[in-house]
PDB file of C-alpha atoms and ligand atoms in Angstrom:
ATOM      1  CA  MET A  29       0.000   0.000   0.000  1.00 48.00           C
ATOM      2  CA  LEU A  30       1.183   3.495  -0.786  1.00 50.00           C
ATOM      3  CA  ALA A  31       1.092   6.080   1.956  1.00 54.00           C
ATOM      4  CA  MET A  32      -1.724   8.633   1.728  1.00 59.00           C
ATOM      5  CA  ASP A  33       0.647  11.548   1.328  1.00 82.00           C
ATOM      6  CA  THR A  34       2.672   9.972  -1.468  1.00 93.00           C
ATOM      7  CA  ILE A  35       2.481  11.955  -4.699  1.00 98.00           C
ATOM      8  CA  ARG A  36       1.532   9.546  -7.465  1.00 98.00           C
ATOM      9  CA  LEU A  37       2.078   9.976 -11.163  1.00 98.00           C
ATOM     10  CA  TYR A  38       0.055   7.535 -13.241  1.00 98.00           C
ATOM     11  CA  ASP A  39       2.476   6.530 -15.958  1.00 98.00           C
ATOM     12  CA  LEU A  40       1.855   4.489 -19.117  1.00 98.00           C
ATOM     13  CA  ALA A  41       3.604   1.118 -18.850  1.00 98.00           C
ATOM     14  CA  VAL A  42       4.130  -1.518 -21.509  1.00 98.00           C
ATOM     15  CA  ARG A  43       5.836  -4.873 -21.259  1.00 97.00           C
ATOM     16  CA  ASP A  44       9.104  -5.261 -19.338  1.00 97.00           C
ATOM     17  CA  ASP A  45       7.976  -2.176 -17.401  1.00 97.00           C
ATOM     18  CA  ARG A  46       8.994   0.078 -20.280  1.00 98.00           C
ATOM     19  CA  ARG A  47       7.575   3.606 -19.941  1.00 98.00           C
ATOM     20  CA  PRO A  48       7.156   5.071 -23.432  1.00 98.00           C
ATOM     21  CA  SER A  49       4.854   8.069 -22.969  1.00 98.00           C
ATOM     22  CA  PRO A  50       6.603  11.358 -23.862  1.00 98.00           C
ATOM     23  CA  PHE A  51       3.958  13.226 -21.843  1.00 98.00           C
ATOM     24  CA  CYS A  52       4.564  11.065 -18.777  1.00 98.00           C
ATOM     25  CA  TRP A  53       8.318  11.552 -19.111  1.00 98.00           C
ATOM     26  CA  ARG A  54       8.009  15.324 -18.963  1.00 98.00           C
ATOM     27  CA  ALA A  55       5.652  15.088 -15.973  1.00 98.00           C
ATOM     28  CA  LYS A  56       8.104  12.830 -14.119  1.00 98.00           C
ATOM     29  CA  TYR A  57      10.902  15.277 -14.904  1.00 98.00           C
ATOM     30  CA  ALA A  58       8.695  18.149 -13.726  1.00 98.00           C
ATOM     31  CA  LEU A  59       8.193  16.465 -10.349  1.00 98.00           C
ATOM     32  CA  ALA A  60      11.894  15.688 -10.062  1.00 98.00           C
ATOM     33  CA  HIS A  61      12.837  19.267 -11.022  1.00 98.00           C
ATOM     34  CA  LYS A  62      10.649  20.500  -8.163  1.00 98.00           C
ATOM     35  CA  GLY A  63      12.466  18.083  -5.865  1.00 98.00           C
ATOM     36  CA  LEU A  64       9.238  16.252  -5.040  1.00 98.00           C
ATOM     37  CA  ALA A  65       9.369  12.536  -4.257  1.00 97.00           C
ATOM     38  CA  PHE A  66       6.775  10.575  -6.174  1.00 98.00           C
ATOM     39  CA  GLU A  67       5.626   7.104  -7.077  1.00 97.00           C
ATOM     40  CA  ALA A  68       5.302   6.455 -10.829  1.00 98.00           C
ATOM     41  CA  VAL A  69       2.303   4.113 -10.859  1.00 98.00           C
ATOM     42  CA  PRO A  70       2.324   1.860 -13.946  1.00 98.00           C
ATOM     43  CA  VAL A  71      -0.943   1.792 -15.903  1.00 98.00           C
ATOM     44  CA  ALA A  72      -2.038   0.143 -19.118  1.00 98.00           C
ATOM     45  CA  PHE A  73      -4.023   2.092 -21.737  1.00 98.00           C
ATOM     46  CA  THR A  74      -7.158   0.168 -20.787  1.00 98.00           C
ATOM     47  CA  ASP A  75      -6.701   0.990 -17.086  1.00 98.00           C
ATOM     48  CA  ILE A  76      -7.164   4.723 -17.706  1.00 98.00           C
ATOM     49  CA  PRO A  77     -11.001   4.763 -17.909  1.00 97.00           C
ATOM     50  CA  ALA A  78     -11.164   3.124 -14.475  1.00 97.00           C
ATOM     51  CA  LEU A  79      -8.996   5.766 -12.794  1.00 98.00           C
ATOM     52  CA  PHE A  80     -10.769   8.513 -10.858  1.00 97.00           C
ATOM     53  CA  GLY A  81     -14.156   7.665 -12.307  1.00 96.00           C
ATOM     54  CA  GLY A  82     -12.910   8.106 -15.864  1.00 96.00           C
ATOM     55  CA  ALA A  83     -12.250  11.815 -15.281  1.00 96.00           C
ATOM     56  CA  HIS A  84      -9.219  11.803 -17.581  1.00 97.00           C
ATOM     57  CA  LYS A  85      -8.809  10.140 -20.949  1.00 97.00           C
ATOM     58  CA  THR A  86      -5.027  10.197 -21.001  1.00 98.00           C
ATOM     59  CA  VAL A  87      -1.979   9.863 -18.765  1.00 98.00           C
ATOM     60  CA  PRO A  88      -0.082  11.414 -17.117  1.00 98.00           C
ATOM     61  CA  ILE A  89      -2.451  11.936 -14.211  1.00 98.00           C
ATOM     62  CA  LEU A  90      -1.075  13.427 -10.997  1.00 98.00           C
ATOM     63  CA  GLU A  91      -2.519  12.560  -7.586  1.00 98.00           C
ATOM     64  CA  ASP A  92      -1.332  14.850  -4.854  1.00 97.00           C
ATOM     65  CA  GLY A  93      -3.479  14.251  -1.785  1.00 96.00           C
ATOM     66  CA  SER A  94      -7.015  15.235  -2.801  1.00 95.00           C
ATOM     67  CA  LYS A  95      -5.824  16.984  -5.986  1.00 97.00           C
ATOM     68  CA  ILE A  96      -6.182  14.957  -9.173  1.00 98.00           C
ATOM     69  CA  ILE A  97      -4.750  16.633 -12.271  1.00 98.00           C
ATOM     70  CA  GLY A  98      -4.690  15.310 -15.829  1.00 98.00           C
ATOM     71  CA  ASP A  99      -2.654  16.664 -18.767  1.00 98.00           C
ATOM     72  CA  SER A 100       1.073  17.367 -18.623  1.00 98.00           C
ATOM     73  CA  TRP A 101       0.654  21.142 -18.982  1.00 98.00           C
ATOM     74  CA  ALA A 102      -1.942  21.325 -16.227  1.00 98.00           C
ATOM     75  CA  ILE A 103       0.374  19.223 -14.057  1.00 98.00           C
ATOM     76  CA  ALA A 104       3.326  21.554 -14.656  1.00 98.00           C
ATOM     77  CA  ASP A 105       1.173  24.618 -13.891  1.00 98.00           C
ATOM     78  CA  TYR A 106      -0.199  22.979 -10.754  1.00 98.00           C
ATOM     79  CA  LEU A 107       3.281  22.133  -9.501  1.00 98.00           C
ATOM     80  CA  ASP A 108       4.539  25.697  -9.942  1.00 98.00           C
ATOM     81  CA  GLU A 109       1.425  27.047  -8.226  1.00 98.00           C
ATOM     82  CA  ALA A 110       1.271  24.533  -5.385  1.00 98.00           C
ATOM     83  CA  TYR A 111       5.005  24.508  -4.684  1.00 98.00           C
ATOM     84  CA  PRO A 112       6.136  28.102  -5.334  1.00 97.00           C
ATOM     85  CA  ASP A 113       9.150  27.851  -3.039  1.00 97.00           C
ATOM     86  CA  ARG A 114      10.721  25.037  -5.026  1.00 98.00           C
ATOM     87  CA  PRO A 115      12.605  25.511  -8.332  1.00 98.00           C
ATOM     88  CA  ARG A 116      10.172  26.832 -10.914  1.00 98.00           C
ATOM     89  CA  LEU A 117       9.377  24.964 -14.110  1.00 98.00           C
ATOM     90  CA  PHE A 118       8.502  28.198 -15.880  1.00 98.00           C
ATOM     91  CA  GLY A 119      10.452  31.295 -14.915  1.00 95.00           C
ATOM     92  CA  SER A 120       7.811  33.422 -16.644  1.00 97.00           C
ATOM     93  CA  ALA A 121       4.627  33.163 -18.698  1.00 97.00           C
ATOM     94  CA  THR A 122       6.813  33.852 -21.720  1.00 97.00           C
ATOM     95  CA  GLU A 123       8.997  30.812 -21.036  1.00 97.00           C
ATOM     96  CA  ARG A 124       5.865  28.681 -20.709  1.00 98.00           C
ATOM     97  CA  GLU A 125       4.508  29.842 -24.067  1.00 98.00           C
ATOM     98  CA  LEU A 126       7.888  29.285 -25.731  1.00 98.00           C
ATOM     99  CA  CYS A 127       7.845  25.749 -24.353  1.00 98.00           C
ATOM    100  CA  ARG A 128       4.399  25.243 -25.898  1.00 98.00           C
ATOM    101  CA  PHE A 129       5.806  26.477 -29.188  1.00 98.00           C
ATOM    102  CA  LEU A 130       8.713  24.035 -28.842  1.00 98.00           C
ATOM    103  CA  GLU A 131       6.291  21.161 -28.269  1.00 98.00           C
ATOM    104  CA  ALA A 132       4.205  22.050 -31.326  1.00 98.00           C
ATOM    105  CA  SER A 133       7.268  22.632 -33.454  1.00 98.00           C
ATOM    106  CA  LEU A 134       8.939  19.334 -32.498  1.00 97.00           C
ATOM    107  CA  PHE A 135       5.694  17.451 -32.962  1.00 97.00           C
ATOM    108  CA  LEU A 136       5.399  18.735 -36.519  1.00 97.00           C
ATOM    109  CA  SER A 137       9.079  18.468 -37.454  1.00 97.00           C
ATOM    110  CA  ALA A 138       9.886  15.134 -35.810  1.00 96.00           C
ATOM    111  CA  GLY A 139       7.011  13.673 -33.809  1.00 96.00           C
ATOM    112  CA  ARG A 140       4.831  12.695 -36.733  1.00 94.00           C
ATOM    113  CA  ASN A 141       7.632  10.810 -38.449  1.00 95.00           C
ATOM    114  CA  VAL A 142       8.750   9.211 -35.190  1.00 97.00           C
ATOM    115  CA  LEU A 143       5.177   8.073 -34.622  1.00 97.00           C
ATOM    116  CA  THR A 144       5.036   6.250 -37.940  1.00 97.00           C
ATOM    117  CA  ILE A 145       8.423   4.670 -37.198  1.00 97.00           C
ATOM    118  CA  VAL A 146       7.475   3.389 -33.739  1.00 98.00           C
ATOM    119  CA  ILE A 147       3.743   2.758 -33.944  1.00 98.00           C
ATOM    120  CA  LYS A 148       4.003  -0.953 -34.725  1.00 98.00           C
ATOM    121  CA  ASP A 149       6.696  -1.318 -32.059  1.00 98.00           C
ATOM    122  CA  ILE A 150       4.380   0.329 -29.532  1.00 98.00           C
ATOM    123  CA  HIS A 151       1.662  -2.130 -30.501  1.00 98.00           C
ATOM    124  CA  ASP A 152       4.057  -5.040 -30.104  1.00 98.00           C
ATOM    125  CA  HIS A 153       5.116  -3.801 -26.667  1.00 98.00           C
ATOM    126  CA  VAL A 154       1.774  -2.872 -25.111  1.00 98.00           C
ATOM    127  CA  LYS A 155       0.429  -5.324 -22.578  1.00 98.00           C
ATOM    128  CA  GLU A 156      -1.688  -8.126 -23.998  1.00 97.00           C
ATOM    129  CA  VAL A 157      -4.788  -6.542 -22.498  1.00 98.00           C
ATOM    130  CA  ASP A 158      -4.147  -3.348 -24.515  1.00 98.00           C
ATOM    131  CA  ARG A 159      -3.361  -4.921 -27.911  1.00 98.00           C
ATOM    132  CA  GLU A 160      -6.779  -4.787 -29.474  1.00 98.00           C
ATOM    133  CA  TYR A 161      -7.603  -1.358 -28.046  1.00 98.00           C
ATOM    134  CA  PHE A 162      -4.332   0.100 -29.303  1.00 98.00           C
ATOM    135  CA  ARG A 163      -4.718  -1.302 -32.792  1.00 98.00           C
ATOM    136  CA  THR A 164      -8.383  -0.357 -33.164  1.00 98.00           C
ATOM    137  CA  SER A 165      -8.049   3.174 -31.772  1.00 98.00           C
ATOM    138  CA  ARG A 166      -4.907   4.019 -33.741  1.00 98.00           C
ATOM    139  CA  GLU A 167      -6.114   2.524 -37.016  1.00 98.00           C
ATOM    140  CA  LYS A 168      -9.342   4.498 -36.676  1.00 98.00           C
ATOM    141  CA  ARG A 169      -7.400   7.702 -35.958  1.00 97.00           C
ATOM    142  CA  LEU A 170      -4.884   7.200 -38.780  1.00 97.00           C
ATOM    143  CA  GLY A 171      -7.251   5.671 -41.329  1.00 98.00           C
ATOM    144  CA  ARG A 172      -4.762   2.881 -42.153  1.00 98.00           C
ATOM    145  CA  THR A 173      -3.572  -0.364 -40.608  1.00 98.00           C
ATOM    146  CA  LEU A 174      -0.560  -0.148 -38.309  1.00 98.00           C
ATOM    147  CA  GLU A 175       1.391  -2.173 -40.840  1.00 98.00           C
ATOM    148  CA  GLU A 176       0.527   0.336 -43.579  1.00 98.00           C
ATOM    149  CA  VAL A 177       1.573   3.253 -41.366  1.00 97.00           C
ATOM    150  CA  ALA A 178       4.874   1.571 -40.491  1.00 97.00           C
ATOM    151  CA  ALA A 179       5.690   0.402 -44.037  1.00 97.00           C
ATOM    152  CA  GLY A 180       8.891   1.891 -45.424  1.00 96.00           C
ATOM    153  CA  ARG A 181       9.858   3.344 -42.063  1.00 96.00           C
ATOM    154  CA  GLU A 182      13.585   3.065 -42.815  1.00 96.00           C
ATOM    155  CA  ASP A 183      13.027   5.654 -45.536  1.00 96.00           C
ATOM    156  CA  ARG A 184      11.686   8.137 -42.989  1.00 96.00           C
ATOM    157  CA  LEU A 185      14.585   7.864 -40.536  1.00 96.00           C
ATOM    158  CA  ASP A 186      16.546  10.716 -42.113  1.00 96.00           C
ATOM    159  CA  ALA A 187      13.500  12.974 -42.049  1.00 97.00           C
ATOM    160  CA  ALA A 188      12.801  12.059 -38.414  1.00 97.00           C
ATOM    161  CA  ARG A 189      16.432  12.815 -37.502  1.00 97.00           C
ATOM    162  CA  ALA A 190      16.352  16.108 -39.381  1.00 98.00           C
ATOM    163  CA  GLY A 191      13.252  17.029 -37.402  1.00 98.00           C
ATOM    164  CA  PHE A 192      15.566  17.596 -34.417  1.00 98.00           C
ATOM    165  CA  ASP A 193      17.965  19.917 -36.303  1.00 98.00           C
ATOM    166  CA  SER A 194      16.704  23.013 -34.476  1.00 97.00           C
ATOM    167  CA  VAL A 195      17.635  21.336 -31.184  1.00 98.00           C
ATOM    168  CA  ARG A 196      21.119  20.466 -32.484  1.00 98.00           C
ATOM    169  CA  LEU A 197      21.643  24.028 -33.696  1.00 97.00           C
ATOM    170  CA  ALA A 198      20.471  25.552 -30.416  1.00 97.00           C
ATOM    171  CA  LEU A 199      22.750  23.259 -28.404  1.00 97.00           C
ATOM    172  CA  ALA A 200      25.715  23.978 -30.677  1.00 96.00           C
ATOM    173  CA  GLY A 201      25.334  27.694 -30.001  1.00 92.00           C
ATOM    174  CA  GLY A 202      24.658  27.390 -26.276  1.00 89.00           C
ATOM    175  CA  GLY A 203      24.008  24.612 -23.852  1.00 84.00           C
ATOM    176  CA  PRO A 204      24.846  22.571 -21.988  1.00 97.00           C
ATOM    177  CA  PHE A 205      21.043  22.447 -21.729  1.00 98.00           C
ATOM    178  CA  LEU A 206      18.353  23.795 -24.028  1.00 97.00           C
ATOM    179  CA  SER A 207      17.255  25.997 -21.150  1.00 97.00           C
ATOM    180  CA  GLY A 208      20.841  27.281 -20.788  1.00 96.00           C
ATOM    181  CA  ALA A 209      23.256  26.629 -17.938  1.00 96.00           C
ATOM    182  CA  SER A 210      20.741  24.548 -16.041  1.00 97.00           C
ATOM    183  CA  PRO A 211      18.001  22.212 -17.258  1.00 98.00           C
ATOM    184  CA  GLY A 212      14.403  23.278 -17.682  1.00 98.00           C
ATOM    185  CA  TYR A 213      11.090  22.277 -19.151  1.00 98.00           C
ATOM    186  CA  ALA A 214      12.352  22.694 -22.735  1.00 98.00           C
ATOM    187  CA  ASP A 215      14.870  19.944 -22.008  1.00 98.00           C
ATOM    188  CA  TYR A 216      12.199  17.724 -20.471  1.00 98.00           C
ATOM    189  CA  ILE A 217       9.829  18.109 -23.432  1.00 98.00           C
ATOM    190  CA  THR A 218      12.583  17.334 -25.907  1.00 98.00           C
ATOM    191  CA  ALA A 219      13.983  14.421 -23.907  1.00 98.00           C
ATOM    192  CA  GLY A 220      10.480  12.934 -23.799  1.00 98.00           C
ATOM    193  CA  PHE A 221      10.327  13.038 -27.593  1.00 97.00           C
ATOM    194  CA  LEU A 222      13.460  10.824 -27.622  1.00 98.00           C
ATOM    195  CA  LEU A 223      12.834   8.568 -24.604  1.00 98.00           C
ATOM    196  CA  TRP A 224       9.564   7.608 -26.308  1.00 98.00           C
ATOM    197  CA  PRO A 225      11.240   5.867 -29.275  1.00 97.00           C
ATOM    198  CA  ALA A 226      14.083   4.686 -27.019  1.00 98.00           C
ATOM    199  CA  SER A 227      11.525   2.810 -24.914  1.00 98.00           C
ATOM    200  CA  VAL A 228      10.092   0.694 -27.720  1.00 98.00           C
ATOM    201  CA  ALA A 229      11.779   1.205 -31.101  1.00 96.00           C
ATOM    202  CA  THR A 230      13.334  -1.882 -32.650  1.00 95.00           C
ATOM    203  CA  ILE A 231      15.205   0.336 -35.114  1.00 95.00           C
ATOM    204  CA  PRO A 232      17.726   2.901 -33.821  1.00 95.00           C
ATOM    205  CA  LEU A 233      16.491   6.421 -34.478  1.00 96.00           C
ATOM    206  CA  LEU A 234      19.785   8.331 -34.293  1.00 97.00           C
ATOM    207  CA  ARG A 235      23.277   7.923 -35.738  1.00 96.00           C
ATOM    208  CA  SER A 236      25.986   7.102 -33.206  1.00 96.00           C
ATOM    209  CA  ASP A 237      27.775  10.440 -33.768  1.00 96.00           C
ATOM    210  CA  ASP A 238      24.638  12.494 -33.199  1.00 97.00           C
ATOM    211  CA  PRO A 239      25.392  15.381 -30.796  1.00 96.00           C
ATOM    212  CA  LEU A 240      21.906  14.951 -29.361  1.00 97.00           C
ATOM    213  CA  LEU A 241      23.138  11.831 -27.597  1.00 98.00           C
ATOM    214  CA  SER A 242      25.505  13.614 -25.212  1.00 97.00           C
ATOM    215  CA  TRP A 243      22.833  16.173 -24.341  1.00 98.00           C
ATOM    216  CA  LEU A 244      20.262  13.391 -23.807  1.00 98.00           C
ATOM    217  CA  GLY A 245      22.735  11.552 -21.597  1.00 98.00           C
ATOM    218  CA  ARG A 246      23.070  14.713 -19.487  1.00 98.00           C
ATOM    219  CA  VAL A 247      19.288  14.923 -19.123  1.00 98.00           C
ATOM    220  CA  GLN A 248      19.022  11.207 -18.296  1.00 98.00           C
ATOM    221  CA  ASP A 249      21.619  11.633 -15.556  1.00 98.00           C
ATOM    222  CA  LEU A 250      19.669  14.446 -13.861  1.00 98.00           C
ATOM    223  CA  HIS A 251      17.632  13.983 -10.699  1.00 98.00           C
ATOM    224  CA  GLY A 252      19.274  10.778  -9.567  1.00 97.00           C
ATOM    225  CA  GLY A 253      19.409   9.272 -13.041  1.00 98.00           C
ATOM    226  CA  LEU A 254      15.666   9.477 -13.654  1.00 98.00           C
ATOM    227  CA  GLY A 255      16.119   8.892 -17.381  1.00 98.00           C
ATOM    228  CA  HIS A 256      17.822   5.563 -16.747  1.00 97.00           C
ATOM    229  CA  LYS A 257      15.195   4.151 -14.415  1.00 95.00           C
ATOM    230  CA  SER A 258      13.147   2.210 -16.929  1.00 96.00           C
ATOM    231  CA  PRO A 259      14.397  -0.079 -19.704  1.00 97.00           C
ATOM    232  CA  LEU A 260      15.485   1.515 -22.980  1.00 98.00           C
ATOM    233  CA  TYR A 261      16.794   0.197 -26.264  1.00 97.00           C
ATOM    234  CA  PRO A 262      19.909   1.803 -27.781  1.00 95.00           C
ATOM    235  CA  LEU A 263      18.713   5.010 -29.445  1.00 96.00           C
ATOM    236  CA  SER A 264      21.571   4.971 -31.933  1.00 95.00           C
ATOM    237  CA  GLY A 265      23.254   2.403 -34.085  1.00 86.00           C
TER     238      GLY A 265
HETATM  239  N1  GSH B 325      -2.244  16.522 -23.882  1.00 93.61           N
HETATM  240  C1  GSH B 325      -1.958  15.363 -23.063  1.00 93.61           C
HETATM  241  C2  GSH B 325      -1.647  14.174 -23.959  1.00 93.61           C
HETATM  242  C3  GSH B 325      -1.398  12.906 -23.177  1.00 93.61           C
HETATM  243  C4  GSH B 325      -1.504  11.650 -24.034  1.00 93.61           C
HETATM  244  O1  GSH B 325      -1.856  11.717 -25.223  1.00 93.61           O
HETATM  245  N2  GSH B 325      -1.206  10.503 -23.421  1.00 93.61           N
HETATM  246  C5  GSH B 325      -1.354   9.216 -24.089  1.00 93.61           C
HETATM  247  C6  GSH B 325      -0.174   8.321 -23.797  1.00 93.61           C
HETATM  248  S1  GSH B 325       1.287   8.937 -24.614  1.00 93.61           S
HETATM  249  C7  GSH B 325      -2.575   8.506 -23.526  1.00 93.61           C
HETATM  250  O2  GSH B 325      -2.753   8.455 -22.336  1.00 93.61           O
HETATM  251  N3  GSH B 325      -3.434   7.957 -24.390  1.00 93.61           N
HETATM  252  C8  GSH B 325      -4.594   7.234 -23.921  1.00 93.61           C
HETATM  253  C9  GSH B 325      -5.291   6.529 -25.028  1.00 93.61           C
HETATM  254  O3  GSH B 325      -4.884   6.648 -26.185  1.00 93.61           O
HETATM  255  O4  GSH B 325      -6.275   5.852 -24.721  1.00 93.61           O
HETATM  256  C10 GSH B 325      -0.823  15.701 -22.108  1.00 93.61           C
HETATM  257  O5  GSH B 325      -0.023  16.614 -22.422  1.00 93.61           O
HETATM  258  O6  GSH B 325      -0.725  15.102 -21.031  1.00 93.61           O
END
């Protein structure tokens, strides 16, 4: 049994306790950045409707005492509001909006290609109980079978890699973190976009000389090695 005052983060889990959700990754990093201890509670896709009376359709969901918050942005805002004396996730409203821009920009430049590269791998990794739900919901959303979406994925690797060029350029001109001298939410969003494929992809996304790898390693090492705490495949090869 978990103690009543334990902060819980409901976190998507697939087989071998892999944790692929990019949104859950950033929420876990947000908690760690605030220095808050938490329990990452593993949930399957089909567990979500049974949580909190079906109040939230997606994870992450944060449970902090009587407060139940869904959506990674709402969680980040809640944490800054509820714990103002701890390191802030957003130094200003401007930083928050720039982080939203970063999310949208990375989703369009890289996320869509990464999705087509990993979607069949996600299916193959979800728990047995989630298999049919994952296939049916994603095929309905995408209008094609998972196999059709994944077909020719090798040919999209270069485009997926290039989708992170803005991150490489920003790091080359600054760093060591995207947020500057110390890590921030921009780093957590971007790391989530990479820990997602690293959790399930059976094809390495990056080349072994990619400068993103040393930055990602720095982010993984943060907060007691949070980014190493669940199983990952090699992201490069
Ligand atoms: N806008 C949400 C998106 C969260 C989201 O899409 N989570 C996915 C897992 S990566 C999910 O829970 N999907 C549930 C489902 O497809 O049934 C956030 O930022 O938290």
